[in-house]
Tab-separated table of C-alpha atoms in Angstrom:
chain	number	residue	atom	x	y	z
L	1	MET	CA	0.099	-0.243	-0.070
L	2	HIS	CA	1.191	3.567	-1.136
L	3	ILE	CA	1.226	6.270	1.563
L	4	THR	CA	1.536	10.070	0.853
L	5	TYR	CA	1.690	12.084	3.981
L	6	SER	CA	1.805	15.810	4.771
L	7	PRO	CA	4.337	16.791	7.484
L	8	LYS	CA	3.636	19.413	9.794
L	9	GLY	CA	6.902	21.599	11.660
L	10	ILE	CA	9.608	20.559	9.392
L	11	CYS	CA	11.162	21.475	5.718
L	12	ALA	CA	9.616	18.473	4.039
L	13	SER	CA	6.805	19.202	2.190
L	14	LYS	CA	6.018	15.265	1.859
L	15	VAL	CA	6.534	11.975	2.809
L	16	ASP	CA	5.803	9.064	0.402
L	17	PHE	CA	6.057	5.433	1.734
L	18	ASP	CA	4.955	2.105	1.228
L	19	VAL	CA	4.258	-0.684	3.866
L	20	GLU	CA	4.397	-4.093	2.038
L	21	ASP	CA	4.239	-7.741	3.788
L	22	GLY	CA	4.033	-5.228	6.983
L	23	VAL	CA	7.492	-3.764	6.515
L	24	VAL	CA	8.455	-0.322	5.290
L	25	LYS	CA	9.954	0.752	1.776
L	26	ASN	CA	10.612	3.244	-0.439
L	27	VAL	CA	10.697	6.377	1.904
L	28	VAL	CA	11.099	9.344	0.272
L	29	PHE	CA	10.892	13.064	1.670
L	30	THR	CA	10.391	15.782	-0.663
L	31	GLY	CA	12.111	19.165	0.054
L	32	GLY	CA	14.204	19.452	3.126
L	33	CYS	CA	17.616	18.057	3.839
L	34	ASP	CA	18.671	15.412	0.918
L	35	GLY	CA	21.354	13.384	2.691
L	36	ASN	CA	19.625	13.485	6.079
L	37	HIS	CA	16.274	11.976	4.330
L	38	LYS	CA	18.506	9.457	2.448
L	39	GLY	CA	19.802	8.191	5.875
L	40	LEU	CA	16.397	8.088	7.231
L	41	ALA	CA	15.091	5.862	4.461
L	42	ALA	CA	17.896	3.511	4.388
L	43	LEU	CA	17.557	3.019	8.106
L	44	ALA	CA	13.760	2.855	7.856
L	45	GLU	CA	14.100	-0.080	4.923
L	46	GLY	CA	12.683	-3.478	5.942
L	47	MET	CA	11.303	-2.299	9.395
L	48	THR	CA	7.859	-2.847	10.886
L	49	PRO	CA	5.719	0.738	11.287
L	50	GLU	CA	5.836	-0.195	14.843
L	51	GLU	CA	9.559	-0.497	15.292
L	52	ILE	CA	10.022	2.647	13.346
L	53	VAL	CA	7.641	4.188	15.696
L	54	LYS	CA	9.180	2.734	19.202
L	55	ARG	CA	12.614	4.201	17.508
L	56	MET	CA	11.981	7.416	16.474
L	57	LYS	CA	8.415	9.084	18.112
L	58	GLY	CA	9.356	12.022	20.123
L	59	ILE	CA	12.668	12.854	18.309
L	60	THR	CA	13.070	16.546	17.917
L	61	CYS	CA	15.026	18.991	15.713
L	62	GLY	CA	16.723	22.158	16.953
L	63	PHE	CA	14.132	24.498	18.210
L	64	ARG	CA	11.283	22.888	16.939
L	65	SER	CA	8.857	20.274	18.602
L	66	THR	CA	9.287	17.748	15.672
L	67	SER	CA	11.561	16.159	13.084
L	68	CYS	CA	11.740	14.151	9.882
L	69	PRO	CA	11.708	11.213	12.041
L	70	ASP	CA	9.139	11.904	14.405
L	71	GLN	CA	6.967	13.189	11.324
L	72	LEU	CA	7.258	9.936	9.404
L	73	THR	CA	6.176	7.981	12.751
L	74	ALA	CA	2.969	10.247	12.731
L	75	ALA	CA	2.644	9.205	8.958
L	76	LEU	CA	3.006	5.486	10.040
L	77	GLU	CA	0.650	5.893	13.291
L	78	GLU	CA	-2.297	7.466	10.803
L	79	TYR	CA	-1.463	4.604	8.457
L	80	MET	CA	-1.800	2.021	11.207
L	81	LYS	CA	-5.232	3.537	13.006
L	82	GLU	CA	-6.556	2.878	9.225
L	83	GLN	CA	-6.018	-0.890	9.078
């Protein structure tokens, strides 16, 4: 299943990812810091949504109350609620 999420409070304007056979794949952030997003995507690849949320929820970025990893968890939590 392909998911597109509009994050809040970060530089990226969109997060796209797939969940196939219970694992996250093809994470792509649009906008923001390309290198960090590629690293975050590589780390999330192959993990379950639950494991990503457990590891990344609540991470902040500088003065912001959220971050790209935290917004990925928000997207995943929204996905999990709909399942």
